[in-house]
Coordinates of C-alpha atoms in Angstrom, one line a residue:
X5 CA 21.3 27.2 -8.9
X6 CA 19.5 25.1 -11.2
X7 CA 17.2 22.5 -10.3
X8 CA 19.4 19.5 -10.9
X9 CA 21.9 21.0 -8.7
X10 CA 19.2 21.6 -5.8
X11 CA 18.0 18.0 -6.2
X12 CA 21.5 16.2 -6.7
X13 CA 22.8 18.8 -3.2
X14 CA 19.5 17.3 -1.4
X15 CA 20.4 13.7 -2.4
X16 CA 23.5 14.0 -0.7
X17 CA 22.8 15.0 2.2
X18 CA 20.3 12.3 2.2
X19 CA 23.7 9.6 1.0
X20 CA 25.7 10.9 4.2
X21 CA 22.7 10.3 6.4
X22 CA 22.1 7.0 5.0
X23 CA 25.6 5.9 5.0
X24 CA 26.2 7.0 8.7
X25 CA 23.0 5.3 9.4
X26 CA 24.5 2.0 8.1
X27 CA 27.8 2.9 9.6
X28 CA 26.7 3.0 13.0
X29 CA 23.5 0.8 13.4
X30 CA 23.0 1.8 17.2
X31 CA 23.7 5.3 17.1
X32 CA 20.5 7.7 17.6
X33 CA 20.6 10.9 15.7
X34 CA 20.3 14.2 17.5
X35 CA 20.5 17.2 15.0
X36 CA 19.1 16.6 11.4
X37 CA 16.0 19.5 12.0
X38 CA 18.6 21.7 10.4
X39 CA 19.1 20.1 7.4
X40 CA 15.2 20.8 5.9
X41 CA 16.6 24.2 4.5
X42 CA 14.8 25.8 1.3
X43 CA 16.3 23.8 -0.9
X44 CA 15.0 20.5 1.1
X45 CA 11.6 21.8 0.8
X46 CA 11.8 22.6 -2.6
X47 CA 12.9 18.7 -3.2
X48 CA 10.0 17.7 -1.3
X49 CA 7.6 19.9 -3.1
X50 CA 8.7 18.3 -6.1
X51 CA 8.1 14.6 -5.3
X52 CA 4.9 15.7 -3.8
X53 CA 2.2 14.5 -5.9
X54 CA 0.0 17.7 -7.3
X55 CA -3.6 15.9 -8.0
X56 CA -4.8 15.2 -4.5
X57 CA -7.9 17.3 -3.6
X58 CA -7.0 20.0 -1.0
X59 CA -7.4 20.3 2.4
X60 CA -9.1 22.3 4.9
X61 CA -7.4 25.5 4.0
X62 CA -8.6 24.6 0.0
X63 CA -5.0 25.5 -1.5
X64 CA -4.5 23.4 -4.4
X65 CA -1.0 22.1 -5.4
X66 CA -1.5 24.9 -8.5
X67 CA -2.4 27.4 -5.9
X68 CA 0.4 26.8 -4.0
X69 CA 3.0 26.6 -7.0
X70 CA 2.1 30.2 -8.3
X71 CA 4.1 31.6 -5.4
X72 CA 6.4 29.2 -4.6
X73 CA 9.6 30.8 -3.6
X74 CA 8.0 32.7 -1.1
X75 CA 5.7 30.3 0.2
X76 CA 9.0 27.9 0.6
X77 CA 10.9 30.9 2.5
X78 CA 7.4 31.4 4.6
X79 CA 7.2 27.9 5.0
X80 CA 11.2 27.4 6.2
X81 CA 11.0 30.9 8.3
X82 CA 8.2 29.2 10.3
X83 CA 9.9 25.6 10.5
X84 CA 13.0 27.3 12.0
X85 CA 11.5 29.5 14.3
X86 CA 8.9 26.6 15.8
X87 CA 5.8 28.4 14.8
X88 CA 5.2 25.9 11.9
X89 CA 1.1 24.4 13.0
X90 CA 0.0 21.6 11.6
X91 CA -3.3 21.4 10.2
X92 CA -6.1 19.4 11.0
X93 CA -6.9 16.5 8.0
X94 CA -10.2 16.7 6.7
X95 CA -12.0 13.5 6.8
X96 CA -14.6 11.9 4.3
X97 CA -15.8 8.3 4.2
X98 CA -15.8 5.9 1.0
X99 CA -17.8 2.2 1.5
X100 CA -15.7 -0.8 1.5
X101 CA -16.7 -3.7 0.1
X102 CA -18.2 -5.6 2.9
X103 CA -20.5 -2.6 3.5
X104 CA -18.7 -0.6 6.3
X105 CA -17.2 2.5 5.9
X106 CA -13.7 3.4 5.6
X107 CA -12.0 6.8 6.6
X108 CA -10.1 8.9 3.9
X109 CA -8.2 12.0 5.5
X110 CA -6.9 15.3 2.9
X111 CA -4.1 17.4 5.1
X112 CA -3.2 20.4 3.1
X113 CA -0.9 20.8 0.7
X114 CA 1.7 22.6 2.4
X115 CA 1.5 20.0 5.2
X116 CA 1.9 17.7 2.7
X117 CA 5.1 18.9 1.9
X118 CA 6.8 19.4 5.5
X119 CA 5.7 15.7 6.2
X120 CA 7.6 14.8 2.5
X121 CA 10.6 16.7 3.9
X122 CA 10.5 14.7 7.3
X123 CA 9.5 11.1 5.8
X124 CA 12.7 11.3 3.5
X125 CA 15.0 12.0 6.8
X126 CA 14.1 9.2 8.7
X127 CA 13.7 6.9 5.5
X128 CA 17.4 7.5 5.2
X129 CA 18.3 6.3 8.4
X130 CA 15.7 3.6 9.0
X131 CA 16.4 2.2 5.6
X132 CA 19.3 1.0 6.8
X133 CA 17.6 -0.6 9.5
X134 CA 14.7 -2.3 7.9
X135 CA 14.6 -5.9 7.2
X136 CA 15.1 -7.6 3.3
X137 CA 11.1 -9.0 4.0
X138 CA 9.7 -5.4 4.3
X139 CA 8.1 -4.4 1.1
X140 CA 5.7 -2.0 2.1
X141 CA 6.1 2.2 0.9
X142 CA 9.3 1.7 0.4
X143 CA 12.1 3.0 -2.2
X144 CA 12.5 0.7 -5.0
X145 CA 9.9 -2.3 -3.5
X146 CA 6.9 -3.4 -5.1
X147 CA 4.1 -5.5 -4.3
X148 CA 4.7 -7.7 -7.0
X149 CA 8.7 -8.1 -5.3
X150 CA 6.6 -9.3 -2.4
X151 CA 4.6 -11.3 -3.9
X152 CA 7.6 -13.3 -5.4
X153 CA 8.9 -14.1 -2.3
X154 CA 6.0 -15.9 -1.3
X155 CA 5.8 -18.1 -3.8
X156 CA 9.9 -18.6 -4.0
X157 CA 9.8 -19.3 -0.5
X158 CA 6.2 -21.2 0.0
X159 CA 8.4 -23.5 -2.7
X160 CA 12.0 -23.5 -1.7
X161 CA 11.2 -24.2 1.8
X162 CA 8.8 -26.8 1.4
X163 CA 6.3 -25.0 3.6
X164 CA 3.3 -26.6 4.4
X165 CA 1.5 -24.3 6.5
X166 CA 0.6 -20.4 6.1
X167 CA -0.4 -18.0 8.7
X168 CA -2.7 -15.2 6.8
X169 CA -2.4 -12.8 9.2
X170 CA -4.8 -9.5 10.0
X171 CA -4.2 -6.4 12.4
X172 CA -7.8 -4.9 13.5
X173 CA -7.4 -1.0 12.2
X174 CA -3.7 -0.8 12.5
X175 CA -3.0 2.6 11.2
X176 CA -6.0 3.9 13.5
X177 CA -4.7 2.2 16.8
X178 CA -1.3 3.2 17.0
X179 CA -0.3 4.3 20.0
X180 CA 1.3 7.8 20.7
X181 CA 3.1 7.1 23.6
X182 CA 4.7 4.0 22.4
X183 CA 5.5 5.2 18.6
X184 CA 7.2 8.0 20.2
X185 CA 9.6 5.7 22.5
X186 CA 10.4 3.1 19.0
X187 CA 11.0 6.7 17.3
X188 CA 13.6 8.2 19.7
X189 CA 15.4 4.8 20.0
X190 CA 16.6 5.4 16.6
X191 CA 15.9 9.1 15.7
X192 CA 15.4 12.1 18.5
X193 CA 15.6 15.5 17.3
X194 CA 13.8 17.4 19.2
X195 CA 12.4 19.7 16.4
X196 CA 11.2 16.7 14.2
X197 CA 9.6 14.9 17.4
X198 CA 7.8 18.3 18.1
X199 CA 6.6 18.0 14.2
X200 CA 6.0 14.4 14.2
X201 CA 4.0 15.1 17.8
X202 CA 2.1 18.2 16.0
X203 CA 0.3 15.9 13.4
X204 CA -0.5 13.0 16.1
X205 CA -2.4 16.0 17.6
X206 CA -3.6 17.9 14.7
X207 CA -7.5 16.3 15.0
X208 CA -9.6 15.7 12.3
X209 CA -12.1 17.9 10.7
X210 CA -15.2 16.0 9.8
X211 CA -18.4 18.7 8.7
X212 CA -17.0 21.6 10.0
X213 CA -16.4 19.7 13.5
X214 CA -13.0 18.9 14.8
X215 CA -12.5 15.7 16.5
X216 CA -9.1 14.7 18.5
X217 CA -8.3 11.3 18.2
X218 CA -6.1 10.0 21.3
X219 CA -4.5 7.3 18.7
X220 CA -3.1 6.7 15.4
X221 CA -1.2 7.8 12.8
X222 CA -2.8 11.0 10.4
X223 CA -5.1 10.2 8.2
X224 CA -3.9 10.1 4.1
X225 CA -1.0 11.9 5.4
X226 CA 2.5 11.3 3.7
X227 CA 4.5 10.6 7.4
X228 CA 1.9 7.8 8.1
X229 CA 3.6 5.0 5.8
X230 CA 7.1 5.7 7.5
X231 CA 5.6 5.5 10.8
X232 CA 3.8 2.7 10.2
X233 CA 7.1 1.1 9.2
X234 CA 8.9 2.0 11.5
X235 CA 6.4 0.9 14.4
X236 CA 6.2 -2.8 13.0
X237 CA 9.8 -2.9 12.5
X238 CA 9.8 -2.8 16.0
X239 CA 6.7 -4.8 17.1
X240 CA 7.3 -7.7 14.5
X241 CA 10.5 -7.6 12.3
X242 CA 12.5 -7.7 15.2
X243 CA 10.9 -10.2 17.5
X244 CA 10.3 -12.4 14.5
X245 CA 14.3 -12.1 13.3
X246 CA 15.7 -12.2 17.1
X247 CA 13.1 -14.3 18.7
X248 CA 11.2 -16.2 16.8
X249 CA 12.8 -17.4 14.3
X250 CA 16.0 -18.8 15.9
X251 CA 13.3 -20.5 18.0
X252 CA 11.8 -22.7 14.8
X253 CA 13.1 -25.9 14.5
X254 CA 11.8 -25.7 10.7
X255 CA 12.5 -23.5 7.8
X256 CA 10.3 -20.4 7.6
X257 CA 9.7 -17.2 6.5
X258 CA 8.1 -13.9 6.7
X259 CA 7.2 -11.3 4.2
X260 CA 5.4 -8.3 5.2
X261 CA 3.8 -5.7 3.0
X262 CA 2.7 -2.5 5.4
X263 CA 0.5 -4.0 7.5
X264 CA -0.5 -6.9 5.8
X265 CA 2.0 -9.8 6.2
X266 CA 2.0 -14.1 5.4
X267 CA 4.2 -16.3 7.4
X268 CA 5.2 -20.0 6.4
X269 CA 6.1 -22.6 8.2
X270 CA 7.5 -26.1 7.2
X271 CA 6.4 -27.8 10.7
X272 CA 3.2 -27.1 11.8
X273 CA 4.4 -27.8 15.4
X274 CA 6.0 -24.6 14.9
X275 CA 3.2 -22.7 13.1
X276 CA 0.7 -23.2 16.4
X277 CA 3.8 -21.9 18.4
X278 CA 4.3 -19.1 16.8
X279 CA -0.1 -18.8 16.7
X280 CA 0.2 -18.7 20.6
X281 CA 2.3 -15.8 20.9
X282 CA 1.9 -13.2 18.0
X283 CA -1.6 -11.8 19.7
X284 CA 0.1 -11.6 22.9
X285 CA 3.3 -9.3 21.0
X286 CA 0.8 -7.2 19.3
X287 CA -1.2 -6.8 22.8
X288 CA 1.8 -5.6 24.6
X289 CA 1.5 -2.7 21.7
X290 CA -1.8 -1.9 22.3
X291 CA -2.4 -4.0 18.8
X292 CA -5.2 -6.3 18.3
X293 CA -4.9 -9.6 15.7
X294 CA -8.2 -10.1 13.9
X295 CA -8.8 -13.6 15.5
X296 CA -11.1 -14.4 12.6
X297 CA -9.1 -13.0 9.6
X298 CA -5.9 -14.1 11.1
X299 CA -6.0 -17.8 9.5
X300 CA -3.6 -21.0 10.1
X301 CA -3.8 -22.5 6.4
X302 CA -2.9 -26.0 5.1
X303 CA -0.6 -25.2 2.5
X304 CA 1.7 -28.1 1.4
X305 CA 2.5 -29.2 -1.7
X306 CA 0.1 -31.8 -2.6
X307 CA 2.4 -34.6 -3.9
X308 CA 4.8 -34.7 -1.4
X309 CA 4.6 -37.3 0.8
X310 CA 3.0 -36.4 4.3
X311 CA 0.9 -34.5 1.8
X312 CA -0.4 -37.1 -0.3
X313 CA -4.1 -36.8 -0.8
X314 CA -4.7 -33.7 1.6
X315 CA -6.7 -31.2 1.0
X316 CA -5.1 -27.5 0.5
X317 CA -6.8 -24.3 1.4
X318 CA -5.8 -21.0 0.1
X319 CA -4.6 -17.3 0.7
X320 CA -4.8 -14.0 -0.3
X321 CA -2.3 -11.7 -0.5
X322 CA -1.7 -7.9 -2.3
X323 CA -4.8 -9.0 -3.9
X324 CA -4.3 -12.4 -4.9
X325 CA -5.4 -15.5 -4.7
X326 CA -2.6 -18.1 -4.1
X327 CA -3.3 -21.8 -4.6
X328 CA -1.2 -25.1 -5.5
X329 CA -2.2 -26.1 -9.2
X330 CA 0.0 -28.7 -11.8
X331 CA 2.1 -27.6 -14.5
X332 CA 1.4 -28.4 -18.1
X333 CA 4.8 -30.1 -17.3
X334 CA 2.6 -32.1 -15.1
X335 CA 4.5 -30.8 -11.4
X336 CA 2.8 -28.9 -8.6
X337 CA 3.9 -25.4 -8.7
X338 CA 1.7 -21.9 -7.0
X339 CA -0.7 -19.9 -9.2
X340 CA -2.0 -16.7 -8.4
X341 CA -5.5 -15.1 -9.8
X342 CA -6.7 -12.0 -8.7
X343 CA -8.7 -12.1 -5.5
X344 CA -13.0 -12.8 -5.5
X345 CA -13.5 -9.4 -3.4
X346 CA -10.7 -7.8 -5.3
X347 CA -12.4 -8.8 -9.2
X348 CA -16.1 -7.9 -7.6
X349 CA -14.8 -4.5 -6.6
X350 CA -13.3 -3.9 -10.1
X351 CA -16.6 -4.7 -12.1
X352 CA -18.8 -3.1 -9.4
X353 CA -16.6 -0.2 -9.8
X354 CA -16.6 -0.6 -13.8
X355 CA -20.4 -0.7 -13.9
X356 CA -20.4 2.1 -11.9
X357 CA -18.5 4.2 -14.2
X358 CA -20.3 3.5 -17.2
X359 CA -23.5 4.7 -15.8
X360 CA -22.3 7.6 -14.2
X361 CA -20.8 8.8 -17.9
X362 CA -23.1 7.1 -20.8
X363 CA -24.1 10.8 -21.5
X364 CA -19.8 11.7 -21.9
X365 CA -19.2 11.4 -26.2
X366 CA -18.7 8.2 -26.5
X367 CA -14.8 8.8 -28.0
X368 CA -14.0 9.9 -24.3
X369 CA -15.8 7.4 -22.7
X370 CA -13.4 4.7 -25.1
X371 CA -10.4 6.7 -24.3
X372 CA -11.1 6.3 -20.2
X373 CA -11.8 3.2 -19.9
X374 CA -9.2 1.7 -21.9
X375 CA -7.0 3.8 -19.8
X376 CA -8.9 2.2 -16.8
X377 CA -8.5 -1.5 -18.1
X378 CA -4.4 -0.5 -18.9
X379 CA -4.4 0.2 -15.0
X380 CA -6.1 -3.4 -14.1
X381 CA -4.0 -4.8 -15.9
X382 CA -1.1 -3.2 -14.9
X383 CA -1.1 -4.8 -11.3
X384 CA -3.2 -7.6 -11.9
X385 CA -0.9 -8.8 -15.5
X386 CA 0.6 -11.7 -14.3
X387 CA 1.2 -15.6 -15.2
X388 CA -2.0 -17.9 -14.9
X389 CA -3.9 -15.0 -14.1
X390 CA -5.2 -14.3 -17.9
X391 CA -9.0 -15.8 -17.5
X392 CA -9.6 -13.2 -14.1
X393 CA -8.6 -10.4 -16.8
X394 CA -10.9 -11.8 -19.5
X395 CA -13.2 -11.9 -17.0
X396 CA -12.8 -8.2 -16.1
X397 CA -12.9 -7.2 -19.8
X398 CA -16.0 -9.1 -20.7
X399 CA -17.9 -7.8 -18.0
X400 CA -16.9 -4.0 -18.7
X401 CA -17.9 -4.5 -22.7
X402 CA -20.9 -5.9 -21.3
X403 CA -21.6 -3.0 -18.8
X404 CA -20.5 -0.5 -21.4
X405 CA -23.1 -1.4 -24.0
X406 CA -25.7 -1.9 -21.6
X407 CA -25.3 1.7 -20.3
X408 CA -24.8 2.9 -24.2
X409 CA -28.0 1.7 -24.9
X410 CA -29.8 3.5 -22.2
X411 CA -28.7 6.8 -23.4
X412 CA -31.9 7.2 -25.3
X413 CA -34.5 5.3 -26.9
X414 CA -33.6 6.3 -30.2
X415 CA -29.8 5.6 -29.6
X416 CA -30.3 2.4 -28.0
X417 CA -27.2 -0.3 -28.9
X418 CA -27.9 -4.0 -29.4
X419 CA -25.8 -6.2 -28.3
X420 CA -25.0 -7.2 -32.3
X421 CA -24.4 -3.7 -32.9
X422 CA -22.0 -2.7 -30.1
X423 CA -20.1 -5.9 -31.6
X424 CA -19.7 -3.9 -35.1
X425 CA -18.7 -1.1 -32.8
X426 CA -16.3 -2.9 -30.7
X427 CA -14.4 -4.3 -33.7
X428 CA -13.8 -0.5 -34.5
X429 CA -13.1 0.5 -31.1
X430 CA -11.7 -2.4 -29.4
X431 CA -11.5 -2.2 -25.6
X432 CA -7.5 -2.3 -24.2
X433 CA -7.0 -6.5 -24.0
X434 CA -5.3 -8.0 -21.6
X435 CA -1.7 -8.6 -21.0
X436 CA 1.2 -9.9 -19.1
X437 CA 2.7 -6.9 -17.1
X438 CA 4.8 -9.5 -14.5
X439 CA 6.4 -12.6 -15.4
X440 CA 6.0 -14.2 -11.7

């Protein structure tokens, strides 16, 4: 059987799950362990991605790939039978960029895979089930979808105030006990709760020493978005579509992306309503709402009339900054520019690149960072946002040359002669990716 074949057989077992899911929005699914057969795991292996560094068994995706059959067989013989143990994830720490550090987990390869296989089971059936404002790791959402319902919306509506919302370490303080009860509401196989209990239990090797955390969702793992998902489907898409919002006497909205969701109101009666609740709903969860992150934002347009002459704060969002600002048609519409954290992060990190490599011949230094600024851009390419990119692209020529001319003393690069050599080489410029 060809691969094609494999891959279309998978997709339709995934269709018939999806489609009874939708079918029957109340029913709870009972047998679908026995559907991860070889050719499941083979799919998953596919759309696993292959560059991550490995785990604490040190199996590369190449590794793993030279044997593949019978490390699938293996792999399915053990699933089957229940001897299938998960890993522990190894943990390093990278520095944010307020100073503190933040956990990065690498399961194994293999574990990788079984989690692929289980995350594209329940995202059949809870795809059905999750709401239109849910953007996050999901099948054909982006960011950018997200962040055009914001500004559609924040429009549309004639929202004047914003809640900027924050949940204190939410992928690190979800609760076992209580994932497991949302989970079986929808989905309880016994098999895949035994697998999805495995990895809450799996620990965490940090130095050679494992830890067991008694909370949370694994670290870097691939089940970790899905679960996330899922949870605050639970804990806020349906409070806020079945509670809250029939509650508002105003228009509003929500659009959530992962963990990081905005919510807009067009009475600001109903804003500090719904401000007096949401800690107590995430509480109940074991959740905690950053109560300085978590903002309540003046957010009207400015030349409307209750709005005439205020003052408007702004908000960030998927990394950007979103802010009332004229037209050159002369009407108040919302910008966006790429967050202040967000563009000192880039350069910081741009900086950082050049030093670390001014020795590398300068034709592959010129190749990566132009594949570097093609990146920025990528995400960061939208309308009104051109002088944050400029920005970004002035600041790496500058670091770039700075660093060239510290390779030696008798190599050193002036700033007039790195122009000669930029007008040669010129660095990638930037470009509109998203008309938003």
């Amino acid at each position: 059987m060809g691969d094609t074949l494999r891959s279309q057989t998978v997709r339709t077992k995934l269709q018939r799950i999806a489609a009874q899911a939708a079918r029957y929005p109340e029913m709870v699914f009972t047998t679908l362990a026995h559907l991860i057969d070889v050719d499941f795991l083979r799919e998953a292996h596919r759309l696993t991605r292959k560059k991550g560094a490995p785990g604490v068994d040190g199996v590369t995706a190449e590794e793993y790939a030279e044997n593949l059959e019978d490390n699938l067989a293996d792999l399915h013989e053990r699933m089957r039978s229940g001897r299938y143990k998960a890993p522990p994830v190894e943990r390093t720490w990278i520095k944010k960029e307020e100073g503190s550090l933040r956990p990065i987990g690498k399961p194994t390869f293999e574990d990788k895979i079984v989690q692929r296989a289980v995350a594209m089971l329940m995202g059949a059936i809870y795809e059905q089930d999750f709401h239109e404002f849910s953007y996050g790791f999901r099948p054909g959402r982006s960011p950018h979808q997200a962040l055009i319902a914001v500004r559609e919306q924040c429009m549309d509506m004639n929202i004047n105030t914003v809640v900027d919302a924050d949940v204190c370490g939410f992928f690190d303080n979800i609760g076992w006990q209580q994932l497991m009860e949302v989970i079986k509401k929808r989905v309880n196989d016994g098999a895949l709760i035994r697998l999805i209990g495995k990895w809450l239990h799996a620990g965490v090797m940090e130095n050679g020493v494992l830890f067991h955390p008694v909370k949370g969702t694994p670290q870097g793992g691939v089940i970790s978005p899905i679960l996330g998902n899922i949870f605050l489907h639970h804990v806020l898409d349906e409070w806020w579509e079945k509670v809250v919002k029939p509650r508002m006497r105003g228009r509003c909205f929500l659009v959530r992306f992962a963990d990081d969701f905005v919510v807009g109101f067009e009475l600001e009666d109903d804003t500090r309503r719904f401000m007096a609740v949401l800690p107590k709903r995430f509480g109940r969860f074991d959740l905690t709402i950053h109560p300085e992150k978590t903002r309540q934002i003046a957010f009207g347009k400015p030349d409307t009339g209750s709005n005439s002459g205020r003052v408007n704060d702004t908000f960030d969002f998927l990394g950007f900054t979103h802010y009332w600002s004229p037209s050159r048609r002369g009407y108040w519409v919302i910008k966006r520019k790429t967050a202040r954290k967000r563009l000192r992060r880039t350069m910081r990190a741009l900086w950082t690149w050049c030093r670390n490599n001014r020795h590398q011949p300068f034709a592959e230094q010129y190749k990566l960072l132009c594949l570097k600024l093609r990146g920025h851009y990528a995400y960061y390419g939208i309308r009104c946002n051109q002088r944050a990119m400029k920005q970004v692209l002035y600041r790496t020529e500058k670091a770039w040359q700075y660093w060239l001319s510290r390779r030696s003393h008798k190599g050193y690069v002036s700033w007039e002669k790195f122009k000669v050599l930029r007008t040669v080489h010129p660095l990638t410029k930037p470009r509109i990716y998203h008309s938003i």
